[in-house]
C-alpha cells in the first residue's frame, strides 16, 4: 500500500527504531511512547484492522501474540507484566489503518477491564 505509513516503515522508506523482524511481522518503537516500553507489532501484510482478518490469518495472529511474548522477555518486562492493545476502528481511537498491536510495559497501568 503506497500511501500507508506502516507499509512504508516496513519497506524502509520511512525510518523506524526496529526491534524485531521476521518473514511475517515487523516490530518497532512507538514514536510517542505511552509507557517506558511501547512497541508496535505489525504484520507485513497490509490489513486495515482486525475487521479484515480472515480464517487464513489465524496463524499470523497467533504469531503476533507469541512475538509480543518474545519481545516482552527481551525487553525485560515479562515478569513485571505488560499489556497488549489493539485499537480497531473509530470508537477505539485507531489512527493508523494498518493492523498493529501495541506492547506496553515498564509501568503500573490502571485497570481497564
Ligand atoms: P493507533 O492509535 O492504535 O492507531 O496507534 C498508532 C500508533 O502509531 C500511535 O501510538 C502513534 O504514536 C504511532 N506512530 C505514528 N507514526 C509513527 C511513526 N512514524 N513511527 C512510530 N510510531 C508511530
Ligand atoms: Zn499498510
mmCIF file of C-alpha atoms and ligand atoms in Angstrom:
data_model
loop_
_atom_site.group_PDB
_atom_site.id
_atom_site.type_symbol
_atom_site.label_atom_id
_atom_site.label_comp_id
_atom_site.label_asym_id
_atom_site.label_seq_id
_atom_site.Cartn_x
_atom_site.Cartn_y
_atom_site.Cartn_z
ATOM 1 C CA UNK A 1 0.000 0.000 0.000
ATOM 2 C CA UNK A 2 1.804 3.071 -1.311
ATOM 3 C CA UNK A 3 0.157 5.605 0.979
ATOM 4 C CA UNK A 4 0.176 3.514 4.141
ATOM 5 C CA UNK A 5 2.534 4.765 6.882
ATOM 6 C CA UNK A 6 3.304 1.338 8.307
ATOM 7 C CA UNK A 7 3.788 -0.285 4.876
ATOM 8 C CA UNK A 8 6.346 2.451 4.205
ATOM 9 C CA UNK A 9 8.044 1.814 7.556
ATOM 10 C CA UNK A 10 8.206 -1.933 6.812
ATOM 11 C CA UNK A 11 9.648 -1.180 3.358
ATOM 12 C CA UNK A 12 12.292 1.083 4.923
ATOM 13 C CA UNK A 13 11.030 4.201 3.125
ATOM 14 C CA UNK A 14 10.305 5.860 6.474
ATOM 15 C CA UNK A 15 12.790 5.414 9.342
ATOM 16 C CA UNK A 16 11.847 3.485 12.458
ATOM 17 C CA UNK A 17 13.511 2.085 15.558
ATOM 18 C CA UNK A 18 13.291 -1.560 14.613
ATOM 19 C CA UNK A 19 13.157 -4.054 17.457
ATOM 20 C CA UNK A 20 12.419 -7.277 15.602
ATOM 21 C CA UNK A 21 11.605 -8.584 12.142
ATOM 22 C CA UNK A 22 10.826 -11.945 10.604
ATOM 23 C CA UNK A 23 9.030 -13.145 7.486
ATOM 24 C CA UNK A 24 5.595 -12.313 8.918
ATOM 25 C CA UNK A 25 5.952 -9.342 11.243
ATOM 26 C CA UNK A 26 7.866 -6.113 11.850
ATOM 27 C CA UNK A 27 8.185 -4.552 15.316
ATOM 28 C CA UNK A 28 9.388 -1.040 16.136
ATOM 29 C CA UNK A 29 9.245 1.541 18.932
ATOM 30 C CA UNK A 30 6.232 3.846 19.035
ATOM 31 C CA UNK A 31 7.165 7.426 18.140
ATOM 32 C CA UNK A 32 5.056 8.763 21.035
ATOM 33 C CA UNK A 33 5.537 6.187 23.778
ATOM 34 C CA UNK A 34 2.714 5.841 26.291
ATOM 35 C CA UNK A 35 4.888 3.713 28.602
ATOM 36 C CA UNK A 36 8.619 3.076 29.183
ATOM 37 C CA UNK A 37 8.332 0.149 26.777
ATOM 38 C CA UNK A 38 5.969 0.798 23.862
ATOM 39 C CA UNK A 39 6.471 -1.352 20.799
ATOM 40 C CA UNK A 40 4.215 -1.735 17.775
ATOM 41 C CA UNK A 41 3.974 -5.212 16.256
ATOM 42 C CA UNK A 42 2.603 -5.150 12.727
ATOM 43 C CA UNK A 43 2.018 -7.843 10.134
ATOM 44 C CA UNK A 44 3.958 -7.327 6.914
ATOM 45 C CA UNK A 45 0.738 -7.995 5.032
ATOM 46 C CA UNK A 46 -1.440 -4.898 4.867
ATOM 47 C CA UNK A 47 -4.722 -5.364 6.714
ATOM 48 C CA UNK A 48 -6.579 -2.200 7.682
ATOM 49 C CA UNK A 49 -7.575 -3.540 11.073
ATOM 50 C CA UNK A 50 -8.742 -6.642 12.877
ATOM 51 C CA UNK A 51 -12.003 -6.493 10.906
ATOM 52 C CA UNK A 52 -10.104 -7.538 7.772
ATOM 53 C CA UNK A 53 -8.578 -10.664 9.310
ATOM 54 C CA UNK A 54 -9.876 -13.929 7.898
ATOM 55 C CA UNK A 55 -9.513 -17.573 8.964
ATOM 56 C CA UNK A 56 -6.373 -17.731 6.779
ATOM 57 C CA UNK A 57 -4.788 -15.197 9.153
ATOM 58 C CA UNK A 58 -5.194 -17.410 12.218
ATOM 59 C CA UNK A 59 -1.531 -18.416 12.217
ATOM 60 C CA UNK A 60 -0.403 -14.816 11.699
ATOM 61 C CA UNK A 61 -2.491 -13.579 14.623
ATOM 62 C CA UNK A 62 -1.101 -16.274 16.901
ATOM 63 C CA UNK A 63 2.393 -15.441 15.691
ATOM 64 C CA UNK A 64 1.863 -11.799 16.655
ATOM 65 C CA UNK A 65 0.943 -12.779 20.223
ATOM 66 C CA UNK A 66 3.944 -15.081 20.537
ATOM 67 C CA UNK A 67 6.128 -12.297 19.131
ATOM 68 C CA UNK A 68 4.752 -9.989 21.821
ATOM 69 C CA UNK A 69 5.668 -12.583 24.454
ATOM 70 C CA UNK A 70 9.184 -12.925 22.990
ATOM 71 C CA UNK A 71 9.696 -9.143 22.931
ATOM 72 C CA UNK A 72 8.317 -8.789 26.475
ATOM 73 C CA UNK A 73 11.046 -11.195 27.562
ATOM 74 C CA UNK A 74 13.814 -9.455 25.611
ATOM 75 C CA UNK A 75 12.670 -6.030 26.886
ATOM 76 C CA UNK A 76 12.719 -7.314 30.486
ATOM 77 C CA UNK A 77 9.012 -6.753 31.175
ATOM 78 C CA UNK A 78 7.741 -10.338 31.033
ATOM 79 C CA UNK A 79 7.875 -10.848 34.787
ATOM 80 C CA UNK A 80 6.684 -7.392 35.849
ATOM 81 C CA UNK A 81 3.803 -7.553 33.391
ATOM 82 C CA UNK A 82 2.659 -5.977 30.187
ATOM 83 C CA UNK A 83 -0.395 -5.070 28.182
ATOM 84 C CA UNK A 84 -1.217 -5.777 24.535
ATOM 85 C CA UNK A 85 -3.630 -3.347 22.883
ATOM 86 C CA UNK A 86 -5.326 -3.398 19.518
ATOM 87 C CA UNK A 87 -7.419 -0.383 18.596
ATOM 88 C CA UNK A 88 -9.940 -1.336 15.903
ATOM 89 C CA UNK A 89 -11.908 1.474 14.319
ATOM 90 C CA UNK A 90 -13.099 4.914 15.223
ATOM 91 C CA UNK A 91 -14.590 4.343 18.670
ATOM 92 C CA UNK A 92 -11.355 2.662 19.786
ATOM 93 C CA UNK A 93 -9.323 5.631 18.527
ATOM 94 C CA UNK A 94 -7.415 3.824 15.772
ATOM 95 C CA UNK A 95 -5.297 6.388 13.914
ATOM 96 C CA UNK A 96 -3.132 4.256 11.614
ATOM 97 C CA UNK A 97 -5.135 1.913 9.406
ATOM 98 C CA UNK A 98 -2.610 -0.894 9.115
ATOM 99 C CA UNK A 99 -3.316 -3.608 11.692
ATOM 100 C CA UNK A 100 -0.990 -3.290 14.681
ATOM 101 C CA UNK A 101 -0.717 -4.402 18.275
ATOM 102 C CA UNK A 102 0.768 -2.195 20.987
ATOM 103 C CA UNK A 103 3.054 -3.911 23.513
ATOM 104 C CA UNK A 104 3.184 -1.737 26.633
ATOM 105 C CA UNK A 105 5.134 -2.271 29.828
ATOM 106 C CA UNK A 106 7.580 -0.953 32.374
ATOM 107 C CA UNK A 107 4.902 0.846 34.397
ATOM 108 C CA UNK A 108 1.834 0.087 36.501
ATOM 109 C CA UNK A 109 -1.301 0.607 34.395
ATOM 110 C CA UNK A 110 -4.772 1.395 35.554
ATOM 111 C CA UNK A 111 -7.115 -1.497 35.020
ATOM 112 C CA UNK A 112 -9.449 -1.041 32.048
ATOM 113 C CA UNK A 113 -11.413 -4.271 32.037
HETATM 114 P P1 LIG B 1 -3.384 3.588 16.962
HETATM 115 O O1 LIG B 1 -3.804 4.885 17.600
HETATM 116 O O2 LIG B 1 -3.786 2.375 17.733
HETATM 117 O O3 LIG B 1 -3.795 3.534 15.506
HETATM 118 O O4 LIG B 1 -1.792 3.576 17.029
HETATM 119 C C1 LIG B 1 -0.976 4.225 16.124
HETATM 120 C C2 LIG B 1 0.343 4.432 16.815
HETATM 121 O O5 LIG B 1 1.315 4.701 15.840
HETATM 122 C C3 LIG B 1 0.340 5.613 17.805
HETATM 123 O O6 LIG B 1 0.676 5.128 19.108
HETATM 124 C C4 LIG B 1 1.434 6.525 17.240
HETATM 125 O O7 LIG B 1 2.205 7.157 18.238
HETATM 126 C C5 LIG B 1 2.255 5.562 16.397
HETATM 127 N N1 LIG B 1 3.001 6.165 15.297
HETATM 128 C C6 LIG B 1 2.540 7.049 14.387
HETATM 129 N N2 LIG B 1 3.502 7.360 13.493
HETATM 130 C C7 LIG B 1 4.593 6.635 13.859
HETATM 131 C C8 LIG B 1 5.923 6.505 13.349
HETATM 132 N N3 LIG B 1 6.322 7.189 12.256
HETATM 133 N N4 LIG B 1 6.792 5.693 13.981
HETATM 134 C C9 LIG B 1 6.400 5.006 15.079
HETATM 135 N N5 LIG B 1 5.165 5.064 15.601
HETATM 136 C C10 LIG B 1 4.272 5.870 15.017
HETATM 137 ZN ZN1 LIG B 2 -0.055 -0.891 5.336
#
